[in-house]
Short mmCIF file of C-alpha atoms in Angstrom, two decimals:
data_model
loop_
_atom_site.label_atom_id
_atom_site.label_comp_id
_atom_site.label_asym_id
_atom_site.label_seq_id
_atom_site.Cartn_x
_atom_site.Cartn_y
_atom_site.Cartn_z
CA UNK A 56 -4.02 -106.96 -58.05
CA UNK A 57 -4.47 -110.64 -58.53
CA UNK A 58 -0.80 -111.30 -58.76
CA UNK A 59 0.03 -108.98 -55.79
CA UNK A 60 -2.22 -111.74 -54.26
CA UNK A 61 -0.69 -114.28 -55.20
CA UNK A 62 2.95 -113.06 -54.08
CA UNK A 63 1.70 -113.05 -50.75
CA UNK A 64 2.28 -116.65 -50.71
CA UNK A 65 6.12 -116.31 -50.89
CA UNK A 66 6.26 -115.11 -47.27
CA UNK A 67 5.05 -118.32 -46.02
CA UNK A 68 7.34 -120.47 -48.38
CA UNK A 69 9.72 -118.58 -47.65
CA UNK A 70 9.64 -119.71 -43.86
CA UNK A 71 8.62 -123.17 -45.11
CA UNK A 72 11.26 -124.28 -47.82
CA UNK A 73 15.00 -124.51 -46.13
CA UNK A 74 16.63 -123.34 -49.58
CA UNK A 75 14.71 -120.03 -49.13
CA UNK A 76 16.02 -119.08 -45.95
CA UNK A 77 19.19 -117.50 -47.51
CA UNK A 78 17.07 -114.79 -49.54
CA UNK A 79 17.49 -112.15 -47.48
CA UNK A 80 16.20 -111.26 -44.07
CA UNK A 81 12.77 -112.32 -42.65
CA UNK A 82 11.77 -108.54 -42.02
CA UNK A 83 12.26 -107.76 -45.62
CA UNK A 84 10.03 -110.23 -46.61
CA UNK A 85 7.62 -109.63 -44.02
CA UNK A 86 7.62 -105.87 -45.22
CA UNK A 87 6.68 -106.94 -48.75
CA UNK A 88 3.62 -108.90 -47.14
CA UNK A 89 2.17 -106.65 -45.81
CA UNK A 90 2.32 -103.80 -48.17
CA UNK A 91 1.11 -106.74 -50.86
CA UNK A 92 -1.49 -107.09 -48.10
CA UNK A 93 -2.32 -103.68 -48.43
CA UNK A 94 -1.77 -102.36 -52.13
CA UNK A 95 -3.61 -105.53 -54.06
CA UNK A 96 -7.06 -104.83 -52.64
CA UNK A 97 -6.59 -101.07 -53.51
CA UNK A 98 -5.77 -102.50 -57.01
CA UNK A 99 -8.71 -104.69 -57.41
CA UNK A 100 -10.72 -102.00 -56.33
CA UNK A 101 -9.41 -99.55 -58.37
CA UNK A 102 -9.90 -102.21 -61.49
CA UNK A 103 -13.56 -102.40 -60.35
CA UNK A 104 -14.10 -98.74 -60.08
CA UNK A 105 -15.56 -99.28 -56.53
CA UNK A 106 -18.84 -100.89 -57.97
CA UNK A 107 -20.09 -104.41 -57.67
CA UNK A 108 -21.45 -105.71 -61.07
CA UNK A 109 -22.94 -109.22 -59.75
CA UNK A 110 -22.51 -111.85 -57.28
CA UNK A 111 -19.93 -113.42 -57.92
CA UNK A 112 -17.86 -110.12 -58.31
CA UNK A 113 -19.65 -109.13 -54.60
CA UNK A 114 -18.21 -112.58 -52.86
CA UNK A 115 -15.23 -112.40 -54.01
CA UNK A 116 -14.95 -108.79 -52.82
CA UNK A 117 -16.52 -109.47 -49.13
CA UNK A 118 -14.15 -112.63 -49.10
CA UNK A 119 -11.18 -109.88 -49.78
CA UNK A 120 -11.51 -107.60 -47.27
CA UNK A 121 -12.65 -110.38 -45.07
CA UNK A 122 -8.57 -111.74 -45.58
CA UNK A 123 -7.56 -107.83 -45.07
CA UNK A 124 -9.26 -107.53 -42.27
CA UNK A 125 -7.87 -110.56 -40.46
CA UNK A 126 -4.76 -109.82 -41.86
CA UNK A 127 -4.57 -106.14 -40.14
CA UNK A 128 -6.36 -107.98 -36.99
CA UNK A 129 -3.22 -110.25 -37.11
CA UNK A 130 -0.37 -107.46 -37.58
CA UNK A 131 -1.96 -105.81 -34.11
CA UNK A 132 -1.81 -108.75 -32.35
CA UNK A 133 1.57 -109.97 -33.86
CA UNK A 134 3.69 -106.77 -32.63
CA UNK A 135 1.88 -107.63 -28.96
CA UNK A 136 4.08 -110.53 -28.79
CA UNK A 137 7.38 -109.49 -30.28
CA UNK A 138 10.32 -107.34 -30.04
CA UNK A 139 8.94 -104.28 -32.79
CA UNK A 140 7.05 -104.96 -35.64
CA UNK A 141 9.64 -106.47 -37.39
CA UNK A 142 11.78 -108.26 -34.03
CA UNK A 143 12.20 -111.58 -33.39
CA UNK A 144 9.30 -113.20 -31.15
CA UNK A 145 9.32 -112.12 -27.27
CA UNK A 146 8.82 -114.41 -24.54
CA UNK A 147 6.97 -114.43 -20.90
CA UNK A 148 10.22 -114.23 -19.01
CA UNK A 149 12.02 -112.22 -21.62
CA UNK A 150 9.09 -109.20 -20.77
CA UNK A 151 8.79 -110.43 -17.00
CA UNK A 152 12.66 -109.64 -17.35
CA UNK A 153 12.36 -106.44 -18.64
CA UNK A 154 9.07 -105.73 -16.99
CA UNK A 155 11.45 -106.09 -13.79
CA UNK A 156 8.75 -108.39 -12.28
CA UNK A 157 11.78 -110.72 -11.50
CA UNK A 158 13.47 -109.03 -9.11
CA UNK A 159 11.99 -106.54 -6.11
CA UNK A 160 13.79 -103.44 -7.16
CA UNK A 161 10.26 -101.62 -7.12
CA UNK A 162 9.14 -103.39 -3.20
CA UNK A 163 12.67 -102.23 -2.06
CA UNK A 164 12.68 -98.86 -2.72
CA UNK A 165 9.13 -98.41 -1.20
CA UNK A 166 10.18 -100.81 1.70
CA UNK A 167 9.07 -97.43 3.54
CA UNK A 168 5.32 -97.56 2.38
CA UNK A 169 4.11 -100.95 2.74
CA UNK A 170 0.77 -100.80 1.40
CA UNK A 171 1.84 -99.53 -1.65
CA UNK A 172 4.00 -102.62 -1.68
CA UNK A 173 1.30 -104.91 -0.58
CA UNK A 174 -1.03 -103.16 -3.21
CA UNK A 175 1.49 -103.55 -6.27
CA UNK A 176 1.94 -107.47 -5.20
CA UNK A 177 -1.61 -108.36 -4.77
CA UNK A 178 -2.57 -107.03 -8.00
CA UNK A 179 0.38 -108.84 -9.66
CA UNK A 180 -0.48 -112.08 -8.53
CA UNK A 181 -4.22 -111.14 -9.74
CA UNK A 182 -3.44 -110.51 -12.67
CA UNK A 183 -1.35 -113.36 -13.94
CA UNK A 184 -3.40 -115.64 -11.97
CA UNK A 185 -6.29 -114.68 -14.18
CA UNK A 186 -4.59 -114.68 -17.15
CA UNK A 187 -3.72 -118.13 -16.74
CA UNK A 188 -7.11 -119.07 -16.89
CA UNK A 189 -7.77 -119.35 -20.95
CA UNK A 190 -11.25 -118.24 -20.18
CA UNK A 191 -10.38 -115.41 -18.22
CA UNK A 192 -8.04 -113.98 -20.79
CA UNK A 193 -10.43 -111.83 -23.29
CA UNK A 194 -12.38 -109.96 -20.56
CA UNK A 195 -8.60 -109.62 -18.11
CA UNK A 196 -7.75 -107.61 -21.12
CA UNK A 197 -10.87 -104.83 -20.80
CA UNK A 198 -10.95 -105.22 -16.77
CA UNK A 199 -7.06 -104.79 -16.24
CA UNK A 200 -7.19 -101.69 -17.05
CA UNK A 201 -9.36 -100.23 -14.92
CA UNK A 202 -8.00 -102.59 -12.10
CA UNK A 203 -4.82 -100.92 -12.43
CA UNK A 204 -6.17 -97.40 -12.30
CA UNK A 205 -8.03 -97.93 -9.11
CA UNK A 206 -4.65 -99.62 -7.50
CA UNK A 207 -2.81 -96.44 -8.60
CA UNK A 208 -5.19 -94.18 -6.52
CA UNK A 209 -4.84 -95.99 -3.61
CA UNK A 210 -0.74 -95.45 -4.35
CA UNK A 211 -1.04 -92.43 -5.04
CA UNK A 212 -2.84 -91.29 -2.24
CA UNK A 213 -0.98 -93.37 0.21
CA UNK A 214 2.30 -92.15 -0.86
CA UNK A 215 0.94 -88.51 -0.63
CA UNK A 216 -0.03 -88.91 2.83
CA UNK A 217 2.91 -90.81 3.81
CA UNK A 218 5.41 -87.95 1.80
CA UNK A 219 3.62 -85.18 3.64
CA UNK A 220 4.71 -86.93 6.81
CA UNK A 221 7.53 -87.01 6.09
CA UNK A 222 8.18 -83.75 4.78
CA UNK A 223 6.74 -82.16 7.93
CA UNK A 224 9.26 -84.17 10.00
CA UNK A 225 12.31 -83.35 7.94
CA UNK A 226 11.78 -79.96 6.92
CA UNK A 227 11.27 -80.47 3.21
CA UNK A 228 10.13 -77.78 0.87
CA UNK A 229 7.21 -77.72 -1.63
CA UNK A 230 10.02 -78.46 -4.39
CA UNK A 231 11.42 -81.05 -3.19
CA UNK A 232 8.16 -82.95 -1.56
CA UNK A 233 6.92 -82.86 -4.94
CA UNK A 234 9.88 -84.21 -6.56
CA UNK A 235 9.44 -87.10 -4.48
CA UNK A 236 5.95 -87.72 -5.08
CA UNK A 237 6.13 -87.43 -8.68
CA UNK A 238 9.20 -90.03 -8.78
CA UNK A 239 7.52 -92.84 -6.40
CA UNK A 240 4.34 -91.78 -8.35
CA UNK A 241 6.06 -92.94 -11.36
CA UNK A 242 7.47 -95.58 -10.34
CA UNK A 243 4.02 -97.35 -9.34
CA UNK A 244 2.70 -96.31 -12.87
CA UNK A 245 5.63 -98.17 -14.56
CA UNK A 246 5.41 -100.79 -12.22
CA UNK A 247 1.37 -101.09 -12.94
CA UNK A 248 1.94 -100.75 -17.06
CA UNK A 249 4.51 -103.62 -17.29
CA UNK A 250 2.28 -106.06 -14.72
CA UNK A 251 -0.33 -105.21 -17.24
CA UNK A 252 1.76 -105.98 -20.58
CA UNK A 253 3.00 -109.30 -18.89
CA UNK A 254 -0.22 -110.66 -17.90
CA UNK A 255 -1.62 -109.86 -21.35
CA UNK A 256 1.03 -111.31 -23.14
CA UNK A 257 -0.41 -114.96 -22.44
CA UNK A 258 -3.64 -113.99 -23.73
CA UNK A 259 -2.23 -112.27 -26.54
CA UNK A 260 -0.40 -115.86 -27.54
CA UNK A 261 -3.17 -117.71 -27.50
CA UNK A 262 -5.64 -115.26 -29.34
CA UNK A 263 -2.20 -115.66 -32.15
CA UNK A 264 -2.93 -118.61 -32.51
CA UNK A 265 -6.65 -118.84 -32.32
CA UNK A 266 -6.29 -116.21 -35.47
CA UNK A 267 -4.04 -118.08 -37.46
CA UNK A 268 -6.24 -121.23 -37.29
CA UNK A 269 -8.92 -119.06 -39.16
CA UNK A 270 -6.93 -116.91 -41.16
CA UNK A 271 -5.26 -119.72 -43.22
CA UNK A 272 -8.43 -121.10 -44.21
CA UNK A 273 -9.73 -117.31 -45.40
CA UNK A 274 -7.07 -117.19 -47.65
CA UNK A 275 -7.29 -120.71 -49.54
CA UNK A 276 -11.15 -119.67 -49.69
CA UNK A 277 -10.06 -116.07 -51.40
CA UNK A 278 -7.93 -117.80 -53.78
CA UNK A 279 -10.84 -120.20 -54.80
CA UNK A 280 -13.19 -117.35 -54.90
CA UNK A 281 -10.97 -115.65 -57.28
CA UNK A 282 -10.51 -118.08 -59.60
CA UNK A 283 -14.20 -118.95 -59.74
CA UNK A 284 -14.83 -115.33 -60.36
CA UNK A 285 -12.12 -115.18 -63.33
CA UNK A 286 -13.70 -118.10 -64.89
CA UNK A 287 -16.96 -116.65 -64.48
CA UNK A 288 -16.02 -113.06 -66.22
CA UNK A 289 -14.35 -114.94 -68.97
CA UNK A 290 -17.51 -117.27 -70.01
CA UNK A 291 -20.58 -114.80 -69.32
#
C-alpha cells in the first residue's frame, strides 16, 4: 500500500520531466493514478485490519483519506472542465461553441415567440454576468438551477399558449400541436442546460485551482506522516 503511494508520484513527473513525455499517453498514466489513488488505501486498510492501534497509526490514517478524499473531490471537478474524463482540457469558447451560445440559431427559430426569446437572453446574460463575479460563483452554482427551472415554465407556458393559437388558426391536430410543443419545448431545455454548463465552467476553473493549492500540500503532509509512522512501528 505504501508503494502504491508512492507511485502516485510518477503522474506528476511524468508531466514535469520532458524525457518522460514519450512514455506513453497522458490518459494511461492518469488511469494508473487514480486506481493507485484508489487501491493503496484499501491496502493499508486491509494491512491494518480496519482497527486503529494508536495515534500515530490514527493520523496517519485521517491524513489518508483526507488525500482520498480531495483526490475524488478533484476527479469531479476535473471532468467539469474537460473533454471526458480522460480528454484534453475544454475551454470557455470551446463549450460556448458547442453550447451554441455563439450564434442565434435558438432566437431564430423562435423569432415567432419573443418572450421566450427575451426570456432565454436575459437569463444568459444573468448568468455569466454572475459568474464572473469570483464571489458569486459557489452559490450561482446551487441558485442556477432553480433559475433555470422557473425560466423554463414561463417557456413552456408561453409557447403552449402561443402553439394553441396557432393551431386553432391553421387547423392543426392534437398530433401534430404536440409535436411542436414538445420540439420548441426541447429546444429551450437544451438551450437552458448548456447556458447553465457555460456559466459554471468559470467557477468550476477557479474552484480547480483553489483545490490544487491544498491538495499538493495534503500529500507532502501524508508522505511525512507515513514515514513518521514507519519509524515509529519499527522502534516501539
Amino acid at each position: 500500500g505504501g508503494i502504491m503511494l508512492l507511485l502516485l508520484f510518477v503522474f506528476p513527473l511524468r508531466k514535469h520531466f520532458r524525457f518522460m513525455h514519450g512514455l506513453g499517453p497522458a490518459k494511461y498514466w492518469f488511469a494508473l493514478h487514480m486506481a493507485l489513488v484508489i487501491l493503496g488505501p484499501l491496502f493499508i486498510l486491509a494491512h491494518s485490519r480496519f482497527e486503529v492501534g494508536s495515534v500515530n497509526a490514527a493520523v496517519a490514517l485521517a491524513s489518508m483519506c483526507l488525500v482520498a478524499g480531495s483526490g475524488i473531490i478533484g476527479r469531479f471537478i476535473y471532468i467539469k472542465i474537460h473533454h471526458g474524463l480522460y480528454g484534453r482540457r475544454a475551454s470557455l469558447d470551446d463549450m460556448r461553441a458547442q453550447s451554441g451560445l455563439s450564434s442565434r440559431e435558438v432566437q431564430s427559430k423562435l423569432a415567432f415567440a419573443p418572450k421566450v426569446e427575451e426570456a432565454l437572453s436575459r437569463f444568459e446574460a444573468e448568468a455569466l454576468k454572475a459568474h464572473a463575479n469570483p464571489f458569486a460563483g459557489a452559490w450561482g452554482l446551487a441558485v442556477l438551477g432553480l433559475r433555470a427551472r422557473y425560466v423554463h415554465g414561463q417557456c413552456s407556458r408561453e409557447l403552449r399558449r402561443l402553439y394553441k393559437a396557432h393551431a386553432r388558426e391553421r387547423d392543426w391536430d392534437r398530433a401534430k400541436l404536440h409535436r411542436r410543443l414538445k420540439a420548441a419545448n426541447q429546444m429551450v431545455h437544451t438551450y437552458l442546460c448548456r447556458t447553465r454548463e457555460v456559466a459554471h465552467f468559470s467557477t468550476y476553473e477557479r474552484l480547480f485551482s483553489l483545490w490544487h493549492v491544498l491538495h499538493v500540500p495534503l500529500v507532502y503532509m501524508l508522505i511525512l506522516i507515513a514515514i513518521a509512522h514507519v519509524v515509529a512501528v519499527h522502534i516501539y
